[in-house]
CSV table of C-alpha atoms and ligand atoms in Angstrom, one decimal:
chain,number,residue,atom,x,y,z
A,286,MET,CA,-20.6,-59.5,-21.4
A,287,SER,CA,-21.5,-56.9,-24.0
A,288,ILE,CA,-19.2,-56.1,-27.0
A,289,ASN,CA,-18.9,-52.6,-25.6
A,290,MET,CA,-17.7,-53.8,-22.2
A,291,MET,CA,-15.2,-56.2,-23.8
A,292,ALA,CA,-13.9,-53.4,-26.0
A,293,SER,CA,-13.5,-51.1,-23.0
A,294,ILE,CA,-11.8,-53.8,-21.0
A,295,LEU,CA,-9.4,-54.4,-23.9
A,296,ALA,CA,-8.7,-50.7,-24.2
A,297,MET,CA,-8.0,-50.5,-20.5
A,298,THR,CA,-5.6,-53.4,-20.6
A,299,MET,CA,-3.8,-51.8,-23.5
A,300,LEU,CA,-3.6,-48.6,-21.7
A,301,LEU,CA,-2.2,-50.3,-18.6
A,302,LEU,CA,0.5,-52.0,-20.7
A,303,SER,CA,1.7,-48.7,-22.0
A,304,VAL,CA,1.7,-47.0,-18.7
A,305,VAL,CA,4.9,-46.7,-16.6
A,306,VAL,CA,4.3,-46.2,-13.0
A,307,CYS,CA,7.3,-44.1,-12.0
A,308,ASN,CA,9.0,-43.0,-8.8
A,309,GLY,CA,11.0,-40.4,-10.5
A,310,GLY,CA,13.8,-40.0,-13.0
A,311,LEU,CA,12.2,-40.6,-16.3
A,312,THR,CA,12.8,-38.9,-19.6
A,313,GLY,CA,10.2,-39.3,-22.4
A,314,SER,CA,12.0,-40.6,-25.4
A,315,TYR,CA,9.7,-39.0,-27.9
A,316,ILE,CA,11.5,-36.1,-29.6
A,317,ARG,CA,9.2,-34.0,-31.7
A,318,LYS,CA,10.2,-31.9,-34.7
A,319,PRO,CA,11.9,-28.9,-33.2
A,320,TRP,CA,10.9,-26.0,-35.4
A,321,SER,CA,8.0,-23.9,-36.7
A,322,VAL,CA,7.6,-20.3,-37.8
A,323,ASP,CA,4.9,-17.9,-36.8
A,324,MET,CA,1.6,-18.3,-38.7
A,325,PRO,CA,1.4,-16.0,-41.8
A,326,LEU,CA,-0.5,-12.7,-41.3
A,327,ASP,CA,-3.4,-13.8,-43.5
A,328,SER,CA,-4.1,-16.9,-41.4
A,329,ASP,CA,-7.7,-17.7,-40.4
A,330,VAL,CA,-6.8,-17.2,-36.7
A,331,TYR,CA,-5.9,-13.6,-37.3
A,332,ALA,CA,-9.1,-12.6,-39.1
A,333,THR,CA,-10.4,-9.2,-37.9
A,334,PRO,CA,-14.1,-9.1,-37.0
A,335,SER,CA,-16.2,-7.4,-39.7
A,336,GLY,CA,-17.7,-4.0,-39.3
A,337,TYR,CA,-16.3,-0.5,-38.9
A,338,ASN,CA,-14.2,-0.1,-35.7
A,339,ALA,CA,-15.3,-3.6,-34.5
A,340,PRO,CA,-13.8,-4.6,-31.1
A,341,GLN,CA,-11.0,-7.1,-31.5
A,342,GLN,CA,-8.5,-8.9,-29.2
A,343,VAL,CA,-11.1,-9.3,-26.5
A,344,HIS,CA,-9.6,-10.7,-23.3
A,345,ILE,CA,-10.5,-11.0,-19.6
A,346,THR,CA,-8.6,-11.5,-16.4
A,347,GLN,CA,-9.6,-11.6,-12.7
A,348,GLY,CA,-10.1,-8.0,-11.5
A,349,ASP,CA,-9.8,-8.2,-7.7
A,350,GLN,CA,-8.5,-10.4,-4.9
A,351,GLU,CA,-11.6,-12.5,-4.3
A,352,GLY,CA,-12.9,-13.4,-7.7
A,353,LYS,CA,-15.9,-11.0,-7.7
A,354,ALA,CA,-14.5,-8.7,-10.4
A,355,MET,CA,-13.3,-9.1,-14.0
A,356,ILE,CA,-11.2,-6.8,-16.2
A,357,VAL,CA,-12.5,-6.8,-19.8
A,358,SER,CA,-10.0,-5.5,-22.4
A,359,TRP,CA,-10.4,-5.0,-26.2
A,360,VAL,CA,-8.9,-3.0,-29.0
A,361,THR,CA,-10.6,-0.8,-31.6
A,362,MET,CA,-8.5,0.2,-34.6
A,363,ASP,CA,-10.2,3.1,-36.3
A,364,GLU,CA,-11.3,5.4,-33.5
A,365,PRO,CA,-11.7,5.3,-29.7
A,366,GLY,CA,-15.3,4.3,-29.8
A,367,SER,CA,-17.1,3.4,-26.6
A,368,ASN,CA,-15.4,2.5,-23.3
A,369,GLU,CA,-18.5,0.8,-22.0
A,370,VAL,CA,-19.2,-2.9,-21.3
A,371,HIS,CA,-22.8,-3.9,-21.1
A,372,TYR,CA,-23.3,-7.1,-19.0
A,373,TRP,CA,-26.0,-9.2,-17.4
A,374,ARG,CA,-26.5,-12.4,-15.5
A,375,GLU,CA,-27.6,-15.4,-17.6
A,376,GLY,CA,-31.4,-15.3,-17.8
A,377,SER,CA,-31.7,-11.6,-16.8
A,378,PRO,CA,-31.1,-9.6,-20.0
A,379,ASP,CA,-33.6,-7.1,-18.7
A,380,SER,CA,-31.3,-6.0,-15.9
A,381,THR,CA,-28.4,-5.1,-18.0
A,382,LEU,CA,-25.6,-3.3,-16.2
A,383,VAL,CA,-23.2,-0.8,-17.7
A,384,ALA,CA,-19.5,-0.3,-16.6
A,385,GLU,CA,-17.4,2.5,-18.0
A,386,GLY,CA,-13.8,1.8,-18.7
A,387,TYR,CA,-11.0,3.8,-20.3
A,388,HIS,CA,-8.6,3.5,-23.1
A,389,VAL,CA,-4.9,3.9,-23.7
A,390,THR,CA,-2.6,4.0,-26.7
A,391,TYR,CA,1.1,3.7,-27.1
A,392,ARG,CA,3.8,4.0,-29.8
A,393,TYR,CA,6.6,1.6,-30.3
A,394,PHE,CA,9.3,2.6,-32.8
A,395,ASN,CA,7.3,3.0,-36.0
A,396,TYR,CA,4.2,1.3,-34.7
A,397,ALA,CA,1.1,3.1,-33.3
A,398,SER,CA,-1.3,1.0,-31.3
A,399,GLY,CA,-5.1,1.0,-31.7
A,400,TYR,CA,-7.3,2.2,-28.9
A,401,ILE,CA,-6.8,-0.4,-26.1
A,402,HIS,CA,-9.8,-0.4,-23.8
A,403,HIS,CA,-9.9,-1.7,-20.2
A,404,CYS,CA,-13.1,-1.9,-18.1
A,405,LEU,CA,-13.5,-3.3,-14.6
A,406,LEU,CA,-16.8,-5.2,-13.9
A,407,LYS,CA,-17.3,-5.2,-10.1
A,408,HIS,CA,-19.6,-6.7,-7.6
A,409,LEU,CA,-20.2,-9.8,-9.7
A,410,GLU,CA,-22.0,-12.8,-8.1
A,411,TYR,CA,-20.1,-16.0,-7.5
A,412,ASP,CA,-20.7,-19.1,-9.6
A,413,THR,CA,-22.7,-17.2,-12.2
A,414,LYS,CA,-22.7,-17.0,-15.9
A,415,TYR,CA,-22.5,-13.5,-17.3
A,416,TYR,CA,-22.9,-12.3,-20.8
A,417,TYR,CA,-21.1,-9.1,-21.9
A,418,GLU,CA,-21.0,-6.9,-24.9
A,419,VAL,CA,-18.4,-4.4,-26.2
A,420,GLY,CA,-18.7,-2.1,-29.2
A,421,ILE,CA,-21.5,0.1,-30.4
A,422,GLY,CA,-24.1,0.2,-33.2
A,423,HIS,CA,-23.4,-2.4,-35.9
A,424,THR,CA,-20.2,-3.7,-34.3
A,425,VAL,CA,-21.5,-5.0,-31.0
A,426,ARG,CA,-19.8,-8.3,-30.1
A,427,GLN,CA,-21.1,-10.6,-27.4
A,428,PHE,CA,-19.2,-12.9,-25.1
A,429,HIS,CA,-19.7,-14.7,-21.8
A,430,PHE,CA,-17.8,-16.0,-18.8
A,431,MET,CA,-18.4,-17.9,-15.5
A,432,THR,CA,-17.4,-16.3,-12.2
A,433,PRO,CA,-15.6,-18.7,-9.8
A,434,PRO,CA,-17.4,-20.2,-6.8
A,435,GLU,CA,-17.2,-18.3,-3.5
A,436,ILE,CA,-13.9,-18.7,-1.7
A,437,ASN,CA,-14.2,-21.9,0.3
A,438,PRO,CA,-11.5,-24.4,1.4
A,439,ASP,CA,-13.3,-27.3,-0.3
A,440,ALA,CA,-14.4,-25.5,-3.5
A,441,PRO,CA,-13.4,-27.6,-6.5
A,442,TYR,CA,-11.8,-25.7,-9.4
A,443,THR,CA,-10.0,-26.6,-12.6
A,444,PHE,CA,-7.1,-24.6,-13.8
A,445,GLY,CA,-5.4,-24.9,-17.2
A,446,LEU,CA,-1.7,-24.4,-17.4
A,447,MET,CA,0.1,-23.0,-20.4
A,448,GLY,CA,3.3,-21.1,-21.1
A,449,ASP,CA,5.5,-19.7,-23.8
A,450,LEU,CA,2.7,-19.9,-26.3
A,451,GLY,CA,3.7,-17.7,-29.2
A,452,GLN,CA,1.8,-17.9,-32.5
A,453,THR,CA,3.0,-20.8,-34.6
A,454,VAL,CA,0.9,-23.7,-35.9
A,455,ASP,CA,2.2,-25.6,-32.8
A,456,SER,CA,0.8,-22.8,-30.6
A,457,ASN,CA,-2.5,-23.2,-32.4
A,458,ASN,CA,-2.4,-26.9,-31.7
A,459,THR,CA,-1.7,-26.3,-28.0
A,460,LEU,CA,-4.7,-23.9,-27.8
A,461,MET,CA,-6.9,-26.4,-29.7
A,462,HIS,CA,-5.9,-29.2,-27.4
A,463,TYR,CA,-6.5,-27.0,-24.4
A,464,GLU,CA,-10.0,-26.0,-25.6
A,465,SER,CA,-10.8,-29.7,-26.3
A,466,ASN,CA,-9.6,-31.0,-23.0
A,467,PRO,CA,-12.5,-33.1,-21.5
A,468,LYS,CA,-11.8,-31.8,-18.0
A,469,LYS,CA,-13.2,-28.4,-19.1
A,470,PRO,CA,-10.7,-26.1,-17.4
A,471,GLN,CA,-12.2,-22.9,-16.1
A,472,ALA,CA,-9.3,-20.4,-16.0
A,473,VAL,CA,-5.7,-20.4,-17.3
A,474,LEU,CA,-2.6,-19.8,-15.3
A,475,PHE,CA,-0.3,-18.5,-18.1
A,476,LEU,CA,3.4,-18.7,-17.2
A,477,GLY,CA,4.7,-15.8,-19.3
A,478,ASP,CA,6.0,-15.2,-22.9
A,479,LEU,CA,2.8,-14.3,-24.8
A,480,SER,CA,3.3,-13.1,-28.4
A,481,TYR,CA,7.0,-13.4,-29.2
A,482,ALA,CA,6.6,-10.2,-31.2
A,483,ASP,CA,10.1,-9.3,-30.1
A,484,ASP,CA,11.4,-12.1,-32.4
A,485,HIS,CA,10.3,-10.0,-35.4
A,486,PRO,CA,12.3,-7.0,-36.8
A,487,ASN,CA,11.9,-4.0,-34.5
A,488,HIS,CA,9.8,-6.1,-32.2
A,489,ASP,CA,7.0,-5.7,-34.8
A,490,ASN,CA,4.1,-4.9,-32.5
A,491,VAL,CA,1.6,-6.0,-35.2
A,492,ARG,CA,2.4,-9.4,-33.7
A,493,TRP,CA,1.0,-8.3,-30.4
A,494,ASP,CA,-2.2,-7.5,-32.2
A,495,THR,CA,-2.2,-10.9,-34.1
A,496,TRP,CA,-1.6,-12.7,-30.8
A,497,GLY,CA,-4.6,-10.9,-29.3
A,498,ARG,CA,-6.8,-12.0,-32.1
A,499,PHE,CA,-5.5,-15.5,-32.1
A,500,THR,CA,-6.1,-16.1,-28.4
A,501,GLU,CA,-9.5,-14.3,-28.2
A,502,ARG,CA,-11.4,-17.6,-28.8
A,503,SER,CA,-10.3,-18.7,-25.3
A,504,VAL,CA,-9.4,-15.6,-23.3
A,505,ALA,CA,-12.6,-13.7,-24.1
A,506,TYR,CA,-14.5,-16.5,-22.4
A,507,GLN,CA,-12.4,-17.4,-19.4
A,508,PRO,CA,-9.8,-15.4,-17.5
A,509,TRP,CA,-6.1,-16.0,-18.1
A,510,ILE,CA,-3.9,-15.0,-15.2
A,511,TRP,CA,-0.8,-13.3,-16.5
A,512,VAL,CA,2.9,-13.8,-15.6
A,513,THR,CA,5.6,-11.6,-17.0
A,514,GLY,CA,8.2,-13.4,-19.1
A,515,ASN,CA,11.4,-12.2,-20.8
A,516,HIS,CA,9.5,-11.7,-24.1
A,517,GLU,CA,7.3,-9.1,-22.4
A,518,ILE,CA,10.4,-6.9,-21.6
A,519,ASP,CA,10.5,-5.4,-25.1
A,520,LEU,CA,13.6,-3.3,-24.3
A,521,ALA,CA,15.3,-2.0,-27.5
A,522,PRO,CA,17.5,1.0,-26.8
A,523,SER,CA,18.9,0.8,-30.4
A,524,ILE,CA,15.5,1.9,-31.7
A,525,GLY,CA,14.8,4.3,-28.9
A,526,GLU,CA,12.7,1.9,-26.8
A,527,THR,CA,14.0,2.3,-23.3
A,528,VAL,CA,10.9,1.6,-21.2
A,529,PRO,CA,10.7,-2.1,-20.3
A,530,PHE,CA,7.4,-4.0,-20.5
A,531,LYS,CA,5.7,-1.2,-22.5
A,532,PRO,CA,3.4,-3.2,-24.9
A,533,PHE,CA,2.6,-5.8,-22.2
A,534,VAL,CA,1.5,-3.2,-19.5
A,535,HIS,CA,-0.7,-1.3,-22.0
A,536,ARG,CA,-2.4,-4.4,-23.2
A,537,TYR,CA,-2.7,-6.8,-20.2
A,538,PRO,CA,-3.6,-5.1,-16.9
A,539,VAL,CA,-3.7,-7.2,-13.7
A,540,PRO,CA,-5.3,-6.5,-10.3
A,541,HIS,CA,-1.9,-5.9,-8.6
A,542,LYS,CA,-3.0,-2.9,-6.5
A,543,GLU,CA,-5.7,-5.0,-4.8
A,544,SER,CA,-3.0,-7.2,-3.3
A,545,GLY,CA,-0.9,-4.3,-2.1
A,546,SER,CA,1.6,-4.5,-4.9
A,547,THR,CA,3.2,-1.4,-6.5
A,548,GLU,CA,3.9,-3.0,-9.9
A,549,PRO,CA,1.8,-5.2,-12.2
A,550,PHE,CA,4.6,-7.8,-12.4
A,551,TRP,CA,4.0,-9.3,-8.9
A,552,TYR,CA,0.6,-9.7,-7.3
A,553,SER,CA,-1.8,-12.3,-5.9
A,554,ILE,CA,-5.3,-13.4,-6.4
A,555,LYS,CA,-7.6,-15.9,-4.6
A,556,ARG,CA,-9.9,-18.1,-6.7
A,557,ALA,CA,-12.1,-20.8,-5.3
A,558,SER,CA,-9.8,-22.7,-2.9
A,559,ALA,CA,-6.5,-21.4,-4.3
A,560,HIS,CA,-4.2,-18.6,-3.3
A,561,ILE,CA,-2.1,-17.7,-6.3
A,562,ILE,CA,1.1,-15.7,-6.0
A,563,VAL,CA,2.6,-14.3,-9.2
A,564,LEU,CA,6.3,-13.3,-9.1
A,565,SER,CA,8.5,-11.5,-11.6
A,566,SER,CA,11.7,-13.1,-12.7
A,567,TYR,CA,12.6,-9.8,-14.4
A,568,SER,CA,12.1,-7.3,-11.6
A,569,ALA,CA,14.4,-6.8,-8.7
A,570,TYR,CA,13.8,-9.3,-5.8
A,571,GLY,CA,16.9,-8.8,-3.7
A,572,LYS,CA,16.5,-7.9,0.0
A,573,TYR,CA,14.7,-4.6,0.6
A,574,THR,CA,13.3,-4.4,-3.0
A,575,PRO,CA,9.6,-3.8,-3.4
A,576,GLN,CA,9.0,-7.3,-4.7
A,577,TYR,CA,10.9,-8.9,-1.7
A,578,GLN,CA,9.0,-6.8,0.8
A,579,TRP,CA,5.7,-7.5,-0.9
A,580,LEU,CA,6.3,-11.3,-1.0
A,581,GLN,CA,7.3,-11.4,2.7
A,582,ALA,CA,4.1,-9.7,3.7
A,583,GLU,CA,2.0,-11.7,1.3
A,584,LEU,CA,3.1,-15.1,2.5
A,585,ALA,CA,2.3,-14.1,6.0
A,586,LYS,CA,-1.3,-13.2,4.9
A,587,VAL,CA,-2.0,-16.6,3.3
A,588,ASP,CA,-4.8,-18.3,5.2
A,589,ARG,CA,-4.8,-22.0,4.4
A,590,THR,CA,-8.1,-22.5,6.3
A,591,ARG,CA,-9.8,-20.4,3.6
A,592,THR,CA,-7.5,-21.1,0.6
A,593,PRO,CA,-5.7,-24.5,1.2
A,594,TRP,CA,-3.9,-24.5,-2.1
A,595,LEU,CA,-0.9,-22.2,-2.3
A,596,ILE,CA,0.4,-21.9,-5.8
A,597,VAL,CA,3.3,-19.7,-7.1
A,598,LEU,CA,3.7,-18.7,-10.7
A,599,LEU,CA,6.9,-17.3,-12.2
A,600,HIS,CA,8.7,-17.5,-15.5
A,601,ALA,CA,12.3,-18.7,-15.1
A,602,PRO,CA,12.3,-22.1,-13.4
A,603,TRP,CA,14.3,-22.8,-10.2
A,604,TYR,CA,14.8,-26.5,-11.1
A,605,ASN,CA,15.6,-27.2,-14.7
A,606,SER,CA,17.5,-30.1,-16.1
A,607,TYR,CA,17.6,-28.9,-19.7
A,608,ASN,CA,20.7,-27.3,-21.3
A,609,TYR,CA,18.8,-24.1,-21.8
A,610,HIS,CA,18.6,-21.0,-19.5
A,611,TYR,CA,21.1,-22.6,-17.2
A,612,MET,CA,20.8,-21.3,-13.7
A,613,GLU,CA,18.7,-18.3,-14.8
A,614,GLY,CA,16.3,-19.0,-11.9
A,615,GLU,CA,19.0,-19.6,-9.4
A,616,THR,CA,19.3,-16.2,-7.7
A,617,MET,CA,15.6,-16.1,-7.1
A,618,ARG,CA,15.7,-19.7,-5.7
A,619,VAL,CA,18.4,-18.7,-3.3
A,620,GLN,CA,16.5,-15.7,-2.2
A,621,PHE,CA,13.1,-17.3,-1.7
A,622,GLU,CA,13.2,-21.1,-1.5
A,623,SER,CA,13.4,-21.3,2.3
A,624,TRP,CA,10.2,-19.2,2.5
A,625,PHE,CA,8.4,-21.5,0.1
A,626,VAL,CA,9.4,-24.5,2.3
A,627,ASN,CA,8.5,-22.7,5.6
A,628,TYR,CA,5.1,-21.7,4.1
A,629,LYS,CA,4.6,-25.2,2.5
A,630,VAL,CA,3.8,-24.0,-1.0
A,631,ASP,CA,2.1,-26.8,-2.9
A,632,LEU,CA,3.2,-26.1,-6.4
A,633,VAL,CA,5.5,-23.7,-8.3
A,634,LEU,CA,4.8,-23.3,-12.0
A,635,ALA,CA,7.3,-21.9,-14.5
A,636,GLY,CA,7.7,-21.5,-18.2
A,637,HIS,CA,10.8,-20.2,-20.1
A,638,VAL,CA,12.3,-23.6,-21.0
A,639,HIS,CA,10.4,-24.8,-24.1
A,640,ALA,CA,9.7,-28.3,-22.8
A,641,TYR,CA,8.0,-30.1,-20.0
A,642,GLU,CA,9.4,-31.1,-16.6
A,643,ARG,CA,8.0,-32.1,-13.2
A,644,SER,CA,10.2,-32.4,-10.1
A,645,GLU,CA,10.1,-34.4,-6.9
A,646,ARG,CA,9.4,-32.6,-3.7
A,647,ILE,CA,12.9,-31.4,-3.0
A,648,SER,CA,14.6,-28.4,-1.4
A,649,ASN,CA,18.2,-27.1,-1.5
A,650,ILE,CA,18.3,-24.7,1.4
A,651,LYS,CA,20.9,-26.3,3.8
A,652,TYR,CA,23.9,-24.7,2.2
A,653,ASN,CA,26.9,-25.3,4.4
A,654,ILE,CA,29.4,-22.5,4.1
A,655,VAL,CA,32.1,-24.6,5.9
A,656,ASP,CA,32.1,-27.7,3.7
A,657,GLY,CA,30.4,-26.2,0.7
A,658,SER,CA,27.9,-29.0,0.6
A,659,CYS,CA,24.7,-28.0,-1.2
A,660,ARG,CA,22.4,-30.3,-3.1
A,661,PRO,CA,18.7,-30.9,-3.5
A,662,VAL,CA,17.3,-33.3,-1.0
A,663,LYS,CA,13.8,-34.9,-0.6
A,664,ASP,CA,11.7,-32.5,1.5
A,665,GLU,CA,8.0,-33.2,2.3
A,666,SER,CA,7.5,-29.5,3.0
A,667,ALA,CA,8.7,-28.4,-0.4
A,668,PRO,CA,6.6,-27.7,-3.5
A,669,VAL,CA,6.6,-29.7,-6.7
A,670,TYR,CA,8.2,-27.6,-9.5
A,671,ILE,CA,6.7,-27.9,-12.9
A,672,THR,CA,8.1,-26.3,-16.1
A,673,ILE,CA,5.3,-25.9,-18.7
A,674,GLY,CA,7.1,-23.7,-21.2
A,675,ASP,CA,5.9,-26.1,-23.9
A,676,GLY,CA,3.3,-23.9,-25.7
A,677,GLY,CA,5.0,-24.2,-29.1
A,678,ASN,CA,6.4,-20.8,-29.9
A,679,VAL,CA,8.7,-19.8,-32.8
A,680,GLU,CA,11.9,-20.6,-31.0
A,681,GLY,CA,11.3,-24.4,-31.1
A,682,ALA,CA,11.6,-27.1,-28.4
A,683,ALA,CA,14.3,-27.4,-25.9
A,684,ASP,CA,15.6,-30.9,-26.8
A,685,ASN,CA,19.1,-30.9,-25.2
A,686,LEU,CA,18.8,-32.5,-21.8
A,687,THR,CA,21.4,-32.8,-19.0
A,688,MET,CA,22.7,-36.3,-18.6
A,689,PRO,CA,22.3,-38.2,-16.4
A,690,GLN,CA,18.8,-37.0,-15.4
A,691,PRO,CA,19.2,-35.4,-11.9
A,692,GLU,CA,17.4,-37.3,-9.0
A,693,TYR,CA,15.2,-34.3,-8.4
A,694,SER,CA,13.6,-34.5,-11.9
A,695,ALA,CA,10.6,-36.8,-11.8
A,696,TYR,CA,9.6,-36.6,-15.5
A,697,ARG,CA,10.8,-34.5,-18.4
A,698,GLU,CA,10.1,-34.5,-22.1
A,699,PRO,CA,10.7,-31.9,-24.9
A,700,SER,CA,7.1,-32.1,-26.4
A,701,PHE,CA,4.6,-29.3,-26.8
A,702,GLY,CA,1.5,-29.4,-24.7
A,703,HIS,CA,-0.5,-28.0,-21.8
A,704,ALA,CA,-1.5,-29.2,-18.3
A,705,ILE,CA,-4.5,-29.2,-16.0
A,706,PHE,CA,-4.6,-28.7,-12.2
A,707,GLU,CA,-7.9,-30.0,-10.9
A,708,ILE,CA,-8.6,-29.1,-7.2
A,709,LYS,CA,-11.0,-31.6,-5.7
A,710,ASN,CA,-11.2,-30.5,-2.1
A,711,ARG,CA,-8.8,-29.2,0.6
A,712,THR,CA,-6.7,-32.4,0.6
A,713,HIS,CA,-6.6,-33.6,-3.0
A,714,ALA,CA,-5.8,-32.2,-6.4
A,715,PHE,CA,-5.3,-34.1,-9.7
A,716,TYR,CA,-2.6,-32.9,-12.0
A,717,SER,CA,-2.2,-34.0,-15.6
A,718,TRP,CA,-0.1,-33.1,-18.6
A,719,TYR,CA,-1.2,-33.5,-22.3
A,720,ARG,CA,1.1,-33.5,-25.3
A,721,ASN,CA,-0.1,-32.2,-28.6
A,722,ASP,CA,0.9,-35.3,-30.4
A,723,ASP,CA,-1.7,-37.4,-28.5
A,724,ASP,CA,-5.4,-37.3,-28.6
A,725,TYR,CA,-7.3,-34.9,-26.3
A,726,ALA,CA,-7.8,-37.1,-23.4
A,727,THR,CA,-4.5,-38.9,-23.1
A,728,GLN,CA,-2.7,-38.0,-19.9
A,729,ALA,CA,1.0,-38.3,-20.7
A,730,ASP,CA,2.0,-37.5,-17.1
A,731,SER,CA,-0.1,-37.2,-14.0
A,732,MET,CA,0.1,-37.0,-10.3
A,733,TRP,CA,-2.3,-36.8,-7.3
A,734,PHE,CA,-1.2,-33.8,-5.2
A,735,PHE,CA,-1.8,-34.1,-1.5
A,736,ASN,CA,-2.2,-30.6,0.1
A,737,ARG,CA,0.9,-29.6,2.1
A,738,TYR,CA,-1.2,-28.0,4.9
A,739,TRP,CA,-4.2,-30.3,5.2
A,740,HIS,CA,-2.8,-33.7,4.1
A,741,PRO,CA,1.1,-33.5,4.1
A,742,LEU,CA,1.7,-37.1,3.3
A,743,ASP,CA,4.2,-38.4,0.7
A,744,ASP,CA,2.5,-38.1,-2.7
A,745,SER,CA,5.6,-39.0,-4.8
A,746,LYS,CA,4.3,-42.5,-5.6
A,747,THR,CA,1.0,-41.3,-7.1
A,748,SER,CA,2.5,-40.3,-10.5
A,749,ILE,CA,1.9,-42.1,-13.7
A,750,SER,CA,3.8,-41.3,-16.9
A,751,GLN,CA,3.2,-42.7,-20.3
A,752,HIS,CA,6.1,-42.0,-22.6
A,753,TYR,CA,6.7,-43.2,-26.1
B,86,NAG,C1,-6.0,-23.1,-35.9
B,86,NAG,O1,-6.8,-24.0,-35.1
B,86,NAG,C2,-8.2,-23.8,-35.4
B,86,NAG,C3,-8.9,-24.7,-34.4
B,86,NAG,O2,-8.6,-26.1,-34.6
B,86,NAG,C4,-8.4,-24.1,-36.9
B,86,NAG,O3,-9.8,-23.9,-37.2
B,86,NAG,C5,-7.6,-23.2,-37.7
B,86,NAG,O4,-7.8,-23.5,-39.1
B,86,NAG,C6,-6.1,-23.3,-37.4
B,86,NAG,N1,-5.4,-22.3,-38.1
B,86,NAG,C7,-4.1,-22.5,-38.5
B,86,NAG,C8,-3.5,-21.4,-39.2
B,86,NAG,O5,-3.5,-23.5,-38.2
B,87,NAG,C1,23.9,-29.7,-25.4
B,87,NAG,O1,24.3,-28.8,-24.4
B,87,NAG,C2,25.6,-29.0,-23.9
B,87,NAG,C3,25.9,-28.1,-22.7
B,87,NAG,O2,25.6,-26.8,-23.0
B,87,NAG,C4,26.6,-28.8,-25.0
B,87,NAG,O3,27.9,-29.1,-24.6
B,87,NAG,C5,26.2,-29.7,-26.2
B,87,NAG,O4,27.1,-29.4,-27.3
B,87,NAG,C6,24.8,-29.6,-26.6
B,87,NAG,N1,24.4,-30.6,-27.6
B,87,NAG,C7,23.9,-30.3,-28.7
B,87,NAG,C8,23.5,-31.4,-29.6
B,87,NAG,O5,23.6,-29.1,-29.0
B,88,NAG,C1,-11.2,-35.3,-1.4
B,88,NAG,O1,-11.1,-35.7,-2.7
B,88,NAG,C2,-10.5,-37.0,-2.9
B,88,NAG,C3,-10.2,-37.3,-4.3
B,88,NAG,O2,-11.4,-37.1,-5.1
B,88,NAG,C4,-11.4,-38.1,-2.2
B,88,NAG,O3,-10.8,-39.3,-2.3
B,88,NAG,C5,-11.6,-37.7,-0.8
B,88,NAG,O4,-12.5,-38.6,-0.2
B,88,NAG,C6,-12.1,-36.3,-0.7
B,88,NAG,N1,-12.2,-35.9,0.7
B,88,NAG,C7,-13.4,-35.5,1.3
B,88,NAG,C8,-13.3,-35.2,2.7
B,88,NAG,O5,-14.4,-35.6,0.7
B,89,FE2,FE1,11.0,-17.0,-21.6
């Protein structure tokens, strides 16, 4: 036996010793330091690109329903400049295409935005690397992205999951760990609460610009799918700011019209083998409201023979056993949970609570008005609920947990980190959570997901948690 083999067997044995195979109900005992402040304005991550009017804060998101379009956005600070994006398939620089976008500006109290450009690249080919350029003359900047594979029930695809990121040194660590993840995630499902600019005096919108520069190193190269969180509301009547979501909607467009939505706060996309529904915890969702009607129609349109994986993104979790944001997701749960069970949603992702939690497959839809009995029960048709609000923002970690841990809570821990959802085929997906305090490849919590439509077997025993 070679030294290398012996070393790896030893490493494996040590790993197995520290692993706890769990059937639910574990709380990681590691409590990290709870507090950081936003990175200073002169930090390296906020450096502006050199050159007059150079494009900055470049970011991309899916631009249509099927993954054949991309919205490219960027900001120029000095003058409007060009609205064009030049782009070409890898290996074909001679057949450069040009798309013409538009730009917007907005004011917020005493802040005036730069020129915020948005440009839709359409008719892209699937599974293809594209290069693109924004800016003109001496300030052209080049980036690239991969389009997803054609929609297919067995198309593998790897999503990164992050939420409540903000812009502290912890946020920077989360992003670094995400970028270094050996699973090489291809797109981010971002669970809301981006910049936390509203934690600064007068919601200092300069902090929206710094967040755009900080995250460019990832989001210029792979699409982030946006969810609206409470820190996107930016409502401040005392300083005359009475239009909710103003900075967010000017900066982060989404393809909501393509899914029949009337507002950018709820919409859907398909990507590879996943149908992703984005909901807004901060828009009306009562019966007859636009969001309610849209969701009802949308769920009926999901075709699990094309897109087996049905994933819902929202900000305020429905199941949450931390002493923070108590019952904030409850009215939406009451409104929609029975639909999620009927349509066999695989996974519901939320942020908001600044910690990590994964639930069992449970539902709480059998409320009995006579005896008042109402509690979560195991339900194989129900989704797994994951809270991934652990990006590391300025508000610190949620380290006060309800005791005892409820039965529905499979694993919870107030550490910062990110997760990966790795679709293998129509029946299997591998989920893993990574805490910032570990090295890049350490899976602190993981689970094999069995698809609720194609392989609806009990997957609750597939989880492995490694807590300190
Ligand atoms: C942020 O992380 C990047 C990548 O690791 C590093 O180069 C940079 O120095 C960090 N900046 C701050 C302010 O922590
Ligand atoms: C944790 O939350 C509970 C419920 O809100 C509260 O009673 C308790 O004082 C909190 N504990 C700490 C240490 O803040
Ligand atoms: C689906 O993926 C799982 C996990 O990788 C694998 O065990 C299974 O054989 C695959 N199914 C098919 C039909 O290939
Ligand atoms: Fe939040």
